[in-house]
Amino acid sequence: RLRIKFIVIMMTIMSLMLMVILGLILHFTQRNFQMNSMEIMRNTIMEQRAPHRPDGRQPFVPFPYFILGYDEKGTLLSHGGESFFDLSDTGFLEELMALAGEQPKSGLLRPYKLRYLSMTTPEGEQRAVFMDASSELSAMEGLFRNCIFIGAASLLVFFALSVFLARVIVKPVEYAWNQQRQFVADASHEL
């Protein structure tokens, strides 16, 4: 019983530690992805407002993106990702702008695998940049699977180690217990 109690206590402690450590890794990785994406999107909106570079090149954005906004007549304008996204479906683009307007200023549209940032420019224009988040989502899914695998493998190793340590630690207690039982049996026989 003492061995079982020792193993249960060790496994409980190790399970809690692993859950906290792996959970923190997942949380901070996701937060880092989100902060980097938001910074890229914020810079993208600002670059679109700024005059073009003297060499005529557009700034490099590492992920496919597109920007939606309304002109002064209220017409929806889109630009920035024609090669990757189909920007001809104005109904879909209107739906995306509505979703970006309903929700907080930034977020993730998981069904479309798009991260977005909605901003009002200093000129008063409402703009929203949408960036492909499929690589971010697949990286997080892969990290989650790896954390599950590492956690399960670690728990198996800890279980084997706990069984071994339980035998080593309980052996002196078992020896003392047997000595005490022998002493009581001998003393009762002598009495």
Short mmCIF file of C-alpha atoms in Angstrom, two decimals, residues 44-59 65 67 79-80 127:
data_model
loop_
_atom_site.label_atom_id
_atom_site.label_comp_id
_atom_site.label_asym_id
_atom_site.label_seq_id
_atom_site.Cartn_x
_atom_site.Cartn_y
_atom_site.Cartn_z
CA THR A 44 0.78 46.72 -43.58
CA ILE A 45 -2.11 49.14 -43.11
CA MET A 46 0.30 51.99 -42.34
CA GLU A 47 2.48 51.13 -45.36
CA GLN A 48 -0.56 51.20 -47.64
CA ARG A 49 -1.28 54.73 -46.45
CA ALA A 50 2.33 55.88 -46.84
CA PRO A 51 3.68 56.91 -50.22
CA HIS A 52 5.40 54.16 -52.18
CA ARG A 53 9.11 53.67 -51.83
CA PRO A 54 11.39 55.52 -54.23
CA ASP A 55 12.37 52.26 -55.93
CA GLY A 56 8.69 51.48 -56.61
CA ARG A 57 8.66 48.22 -54.65
CA GLN A 58 5.93 47.29 -52.22
CA PRO A 59 6.97 46.39 -48.67
CA TYR A 65 -2.92 39.27 -47.11
CA ILE A 67 -6.94 44.93 -47.31
CA HIS A 79 -6.31 45.23 -52.76
CA GLY A 80 -3.13 43.43 -51.79
CA ARG A 127 -9.88 49.60 -43.13
#
